[in-house]
Coordinates of C-alpha atoms and ligand atoms in Angstrom, one line a residue:
M7 CA 19.6 -12.4 91.2
D8 CA 23.1 -12.9 92.5
R9 CA 22.7 -14.7 95.8
S10 CA 26.3 -15.9 96.0
N11 CA 27.5 -13.0 98.1
K12 CA 26.0 -11.6 101.2
P13 CA 24.9 -8.1 100.1
S14 CA 26.3 -5.2 102.1
A15 CA 23.6 -2.9 103.4
I16 CA 23.8 -0.4 100.6
G17 CA 26.0 -1.9 97.9
L18 CA 24.2 -4.9 96.5
G19 CA 20.9 -4.2 98.3
A20 CA 19.7 -1.9 95.6
S21 CA 20.1 -4.5 92.9
L22 CA 18.0 -7.2 94.8
P23 CA 14.5 -7.6 93.4
Q24 CA 12.2 -6.2 96.1
P25 CA 8.9 -7.5 97.4
T26 CA 5.8 -6.2 95.6
L27 CA 2.7 -4.8 97.2
S28 CA -0.7 -4.4 95.8
I29 CA -3.6 -2.6 97.5
K30 CA -7.0 -3.0 96.0
D31 CA -10.1 -1.9 97.8
N32 CA -9.6 -3.5 101.2
I33 CA -7.3 -6.3 100.1
I34 CA -3.5 -6.1 100.6
E35 CA -1.3 -8.5 98.8
A36 CA 2.5 -8.8 99.1
S37 CA 4.8 -11.1 97.2
L38 CA 8.4 -12.0 97.5
P39 CA 10.7 -12.2 94.4
T40 CA 11.0 -15.9 95.2
G41 CA 7.3 -16.4 94.5
Q42 CA 5.7 -16.6 98.0
S43 CA 2.7 -14.4 98.6
V44 CA 0.3 -13.4 101.4
T45 CA -3.1 -11.7 101.2
V46 CA -4.8 -9.8 104.0
N47 CA -8.4 -8.5 104.1
L48 CA -8.7 -5.4 106.1
Y49 CA -11.9 -6.8 107.5
G50 CA -10.6 -8.5 110.6
A51 CA -7.0 -8.1 109.3
T52 CA -7.8 -11.6 108.2
V53 CA -5.0 -13.4 106.3
T54 CA -6.9 -15.1 103.5
S55 CA -4.1 -16.6 101.5
W56 CA -0.6 -17.7 101.9
K57 CA 1.1 -19.3 98.9
T58 CA 4.4 -21.0 98.8
G59 CA 5.8 -23.4 96.3
G60 CA 2.9 -22.4 94.1
Q61 CA 0.4 -23.9 96.5
E62 CA -2.2 -22.4 98.9
Q63 CA -1.4 -23.2 102.5
L64 CA -4.5 -21.8 104.1
F65 CA -8.1 -23.1 103.8
V66 CA -10.9 -20.7 103.0
S67 CA -14.5 -21.9 102.7
Q68 CA -16.0 -21.5 99.3
K69 CA -19.0 -20.0 101.1
A70 CA -17.0 -17.6 103.2
H71 CA -18.4 -14.0 103.3
L72 CA -15.7 -11.7 101.9
D73 CA -17.8 -8.6 101.9
G74 CA -17.5 -7.6 105.6
S75 CA -21.0 -9.0 106.5
K76 CA -19.6 -11.8 108.7
P77 CA -16.2 -13.0 110.0
I78 CA -14.3 -14.8 107.2
R79 CA -14.6 -18.5 107.4
G80 CA -11.0 -19.5 106.8
G81 CA -7.5 -18.1 106.6
I82 CA -6.5 -16.7 109.9
P83 CA -9.3 -14.8 111.7
L84 CA -8.0 -13.1 114.8
V85 CA -9.8 -13.7 118.0
F86 CA -9.7 -10.8 120.5
P87 CA -10.6 -9.9 123.3
V88 CA -12.6 -13.1 124.1
F89 CA -12.4 -16.6 122.9
G90 CA -15.7 -18.5 122.3
P91 CA -18.9 -17.4 123.8
P92 CA -18.1 -14.7 126.4
P93 CA -18.6 -15.7 130.0
Q94 CA -21.3 -14.2 132.1
N95 CA -20.5 -11.4 134.5
H96 CA -17.4 -10.4 132.7
A97 CA -16.4 -7.2 130.9
T98 CA -16.6 -9.1 127.6
S99 CA -20.1 -10.5 128.2
P100 CA -21.9 -8.1 125.8
L101 CA -19.5 -9.1 122.9
P102 CA -20.2 -11.7 120.2
Q103 CA -18.4 -15.1 120.1
H104 CA -14.6 -14.6 119.5
G105 CA -14.9 -10.8 120.2
F106 CA -14.7 -8.0 117.7
A107 CA -11.3 -8.1 116.1
R108 CA -12.3 -10.5 113.3
N109 CA -15.4 -8.4 112.4
S110 CA -13.9 -4.9 112.5
N111 CA -12.3 -2.8 109.8
W112 CA -8.6 -2.4 110.4
E113 CA -6.2 0.1 108.9
F114 CA -3.1 -0.8 106.9
L115 CA -0.1 0.8 108.6
G116 CA 2.5 0.0 106.0
K117 CA 5.0 -2.4 104.7
S118 CA 8.6 -3.0 105.6
S119 CA 11.1 -5.3 104.1
S120 CA 14.2 -6.7 105.5
E121 CA 16.9 -9.2 104.7
A122 CA 17.4 -12.3 106.9
P123 CA 20.0 -15.0 106.7
G124 CA 18.9 -17.6 104.2
R125 CA 18.7 -21.4 104.7
D126 CA 22.1 -21.5 103.0
S127 CA 24.6 -19.4 105.0
N128 CA 25.8 -17.8 101.7
Q129 CA 22.3 -16.5 100.9
T130 CA 20.2 -13.7 102.1
D131 CA 16.4 -14.0 102.0
L132 CA 14.1 -11.1 101.8
T133 CA 11.1 -10.9 104.1
V134 CA 8.2 -8.5 104.0
K135 CA 6.2 -7.4 107.0
L136 CA 2.7 -5.8 106.8
D137 CA 1.4 -4.0 109.8
F138 CA -2.3 -3.4 110.6
G139 CA -3.9 -1.4 113.3
L140 CA -7.1 -1.3 115.3
S141 CA -8.0 1.0 118.1
H142 CA -11.0 1.9 120.2
S143 CA -12.0 4.8 118.1
M144 CA -12.2 2.7 115.0
L145 CA -14.8 0.3 116.4
T146 CA -18.5 0.4 115.6
D147 CA -20.6 2.3 118.1
E148 CA -22.0 -1.0 119.3
F149 CA -18.6 -2.6 119.9
R150 CA -17.3 0.6 121.5
Q151 CA -20.2 0.6 124.0
S152 CA -19.9 -3.2 124.6
W153 CA -16.2 -3.0 125.5
P154 CA -15.4 0.6 126.5
Y155 CA -11.6 0.3 126.9
E156 CA -9.0 2.4 125.2
F157 CA -6.9 -0.1 123.5
G158 CA -4.5 -0.2 120.5
L159 CA -3.7 -3.3 118.5
V160 CA -0.9 -3.7 116.0
Y161 CA -1.0 -6.9 114.0
S162 CA 2.1 -7.8 112.0
V163 CA 2.0 -10.3 109.2
T164 CA 5.5 -11.3 108.1
L165 CA 6.2 -13.4 105.0
T166 CA 9.5 -15.1 104.6
T167 CA 10.6 -17.7 102.0
D168 CA 9.6 -20.6 104.2
S169 CA 7.3 -19.2 106.9
L170 CA 4.4 -17.0 107.7
E171 CA 4.5 -15.1 111.0
T172 CA 1.7 -13.4 112.7
A173 CA 2.2 -11.3 115.8
L174 CA -0.1 -9.1 117.9
Q175 CA 0.8 -6.2 120.1
V176 CA -1.9 -5.2 122.5
R177 CA -1.6 -1.8 124.2
N178 CA -3.7 -0.4 127.0
E179 CA -4.0 3.3 126.2
G180 CA -6.5 4.1 128.8
Q181 CA -6.7 4.6 132.6
Q182 CA -8.3 1.3 133.6
N183 CA -6.9 -2.2 133.5
F184 CA -8.5 -4.7 131.1
E185 CA -8.5 -8.4 130.6
F186 CA -8.3 -10.1 127.3
Q187 CA -7.9 -13.4 125.5
V188 CA -6.3 -13.8 122.1
L189 CA -6.1 -16.5 119.5
M190 CA -4.9 -16.9 115.9
H191 CA -7.6 -19.1 114.5
T192 CA -5.5 -20.6 111.7
Y193 CA -7.2 -22.8 109.1
L194 CA -4.5 -25.0 107.5
N195 CA -5.2 -26.4 104.0
I196 CA -4.6 -30.1 103.9
A197 CA -5.3 -32.7 101.2
D198 CA -7.1 -35.2 103.4
I199 CA -7.9 -35.2 107.1
S200 CA -7.4 -39.0 107.3
D201 CA -3.8 -38.5 106.1
I202 CA -2.6 -36.2 108.8
R203 CA -1.4 -36.5 112.4
V204 CA -0.9 -33.7 114.9
K205 CA 2.3 -34.0 116.9
G206 CA 3.7 -32.3 120.0
L207 CA 0.6 -32.6 122.2
E208 CA 1.4 -35.9 124.1
S209 CA 0.9 -35.8 127.8
K210 CA -0.7 -32.3 127.7
T211 CA -3.9 -31.5 129.4
Y212 CA -6.8 -30.5 127.2
L213 CA -10.4 -29.3 127.7
D214 CA -12.7 -31.2 125.3
K215 CA -15.4 -28.8 124.1
T216 CA -17.2 -31.7 122.5
L217 CA -17.5 -33.3 126.0
R218 CA -18.8 -30.3 128.0
G219 CA -15.3 -28.9 128.5
T220 CA -14.1 -31.8 130.6
A221 CA -10.3 -32.1 131.2
H222 CA -8.3 -35.0 129.7
T223 CA -4.7 -35.9 129.1
E224 CA -3.5 -36.5 125.6
S225 CA -2.1 -40.0 125.2
S226 CA -1.2 -39.9 121.6
P227 CA 2.2 -38.8 120.3
A228 CA 0.5 -38.4 116.8
L229 CA -3.1 -37.4 117.1
A230 CA -5.4 -38.7 114.3
I231 CA -8.6 -36.7 113.6
T232 CA -11.4 -39.1 113.1
Q233 CA -14.5 -37.2 114.3
E234 CA -15.5 -33.8 115.4
T235 CA -12.6 -32.4 117.4
D236 CA -12.6 -29.2 119.5
R237 CA -9.9 -29.2 122.2
I238 CA -8.0 -26.6 124.1
Y239 CA -4.5 -27.9 124.8
Q240 CA -3.0 -26.0 127.8
Q241 CA 0.3 -25.0 129.3
L242 CA 2.3 -25.8 126.2
D243 CA 5.9 -24.6 125.8
P244 CA 5.6 -22.1 122.9
A245 CA 9.0 -23.0 121.6
V246 CA 8.1 -26.6 121.0
P247 CA 6.5 -26.9 117.6
I248 CA 3.1 -28.3 117.0
V249 CA 3.6 -30.4 113.9
V250 CA 1.0 -31.4 111.4
A251 CA 2.6 -34.4 109.7
S252 CA 1.6 -36.7 106.9
A253 CA 0.5 -40.1 108.2
K254 CA 2.0 -41.7 105.1
D255 CA 5.6 -40.7 105.5
D256 CA 5.7 -38.9 108.8
Q257 CA 7.0 -35.8 107.0
P258 CA 5.9 -32.5 108.5
L259 CA 3.5 -30.5 106.4
F260 CA 3.3 -27.6 108.9
S261 CA 5.3 -26.7 112.0
I262 CA 4.0 -24.0 114.3
T263 CA 6.0 -22.3 117.1
R264 CA 4.6 -19.6 119.2
E265 CA 5.7 -16.7 121.4
A266 CA 3.8 -15.9 124.6
L267 CA 0.9 -18.1 123.5
T268 CA 0.7 -21.2 125.7
D269 CA -2.7 -22.7 124.5
V270 CA -3.4 -24.4 121.2
V271 CA -6.9 -25.2 120.0
V272 CA -7.3 -28.1 117.6
W273 CA -10.6 -27.9 115.7
N274 CA -12.3 -29.8 113.0
P275 CA -16.1 -29.6 112.7
W276 CA -16.5 -32.9 110.9
I277 CA -19.5 -33.5 108.6
E278 CA -22.6 -32.6 110.8
K279 CA -21.2 -29.4 112.1
A280 CA -19.8 -28.5 108.7
K281 CA -23.4 -28.9 107.3
G282 CA -24.7 -26.7 110.1
M283 CA -22.5 -23.7 109.2
A284 CA -24.1 -21.7 106.5
D285 CA -20.7 -20.2 105.4
F286 CA -18.9 -23.5 105.3
G287 CA -18.8 -25.3 102.0
P288 CA -18.8 -27.6 100.3
D289 CA -19.9 -29.8 103.2
E290 CA -17.1 -32.3 102.4
A291 CA -14.5 -29.5 102.7
Y292 CA -14.1 -30.4 106.4
K293 CA -11.6 -33.1 105.0
N294 CA -9.4 -30.3 103.6
M295 CA -8.9 -28.3 106.7
I296 CA -7.5 -28.5 110.2
C297 CA -7.5 -25.6 112.6
V298 CA -4.4 -25.3 114.8
E299 CA -5.0 -22.2 116.7
A300 CA -2.3 -20.6 118.8
G301 CA -3.6 -18.5 121.7
S302 CA -3.9 -17.4 125.2
V303 CA -7.4 -18.5 126.1
S304 CA -7.4 -20.6 129.3
G305 CA -7.4 -17.6 131.6
W306 CA -7.1 -13.9 131.0
Q307 CA -4.2 -11.6 130.3
T308 CA -4.5 -8.5 132.5
L309 CA -3.1 -5.4 130.9
E310 CA -2.5 -2.5 133.2
A311 CA -3.0 1.1 132.1
G312 CA -0.1 2.1 129.8
E313 CA 1.2 -1.4 129.5
A314 CA 1.7 -3.5 126.3
W315 CA 1.6 -7.3 125.6
E316 CA 2.9 -9.2 122.6
G317 CA 2.5 -12.7 121.3
G318 CA 2.6 -14.5 118.0
Q319 CA 3.1 -17.6 115.9
S320 CA 5.4 -18.7 113.2
I321 CA 4.2 -21.3 110.7
K322 CA 6.6 -23.2 108.6
S323 CA 5.4 -25.1 105.6
R324 CA 7.0 -28.1 104.0
L325 CA 7.0 -26.4 100.6
Ligands
G6P425 O1 -18.0 -20.5 114.1 P1 -16.9 -19.7 114.8 O2 -17.4 -18.6 115.7 O3 -16.0 -19.1 113.7 O4 -16.1 -20.7 115.7 C1 -15.4 -21.8 115.1 C2 -14.7 -22.6 116.2 O5 -13.7 -21.8 116.8 C3 -12.9 -22.5 117.7 O6 -12.1 -23.4 117.1 C4 -13.7 -23.1 118.8 O7 -12.9 -23.9 119.7 C5 -14.9 -23.9 118.3 O8 -15.7 -24.2 119.4 C6 -15.7 -23.1 117.3 O9 -16.7 -23.8 116.8

């Protein structure tokens, strides 16, 4: 591939190798000519693999159910329209934990490719975007009755040479306002939990779900995970990256920026909780994952009839 010239829209464009797409059963996989790939399961529109530099960047439990019988334990399950156990006396009360998006069958809306400026200004990088849709009419009868709002979701998964972007558009297609929460429950693949630090949280308020949801202020500029951790960090500036860095050399392994998502959940179940989850395995695999979950979960987004909302994250990997 000649990358020395910036291709004109038509001229060189035709000669550039194009992203490839494979669709098998309910699994969509796209690859870039430069080797990166992404896999999405239509069940939950769950991203189940992101490979770059020949390495898997996302953690998926070896015991994860991939047959649509249970939300997928790993990758990027999408949480909508409620985070955690639904509150009492709320429109989401009849729904299961984390809502219905991660356990519904989505449709594949199509692929689009584009050229973006490369890391080197003389280069052009290809990106591939996969779009997925879910609407009220596609839900199971049970979910439709539990949350009777006319909504439309478009979830876009974009693979670039050095990042994975996930973005959600929520549309209110009905006559009544509705409230929602949203979260991209990203399981990052790491070699050893004792070797990572989470940066970008210092001085931020968090609710500690392991301490009955009490509020605390983060004192550490580089958070080490040494026990069960389940915290909702709030009121973050989405443009400031949350960085998962190596404790050894301080080099970033992942860097996550967000749009319109001001909360970040940091979760690791640790050994006892890992053992207690039937779909988590092996037990010791809690050492190989850290969830850094970009979301809007502290309060509720209200969407008026006919309105739309959009939010997303961009994850850059060291590789
Ligand atoms: O077991 P799940 O329903 O997938 O939830 C897994 C985890 O999700 C989030 O990170 C929550 O903060 C945790 O409290 C929860 O345990």
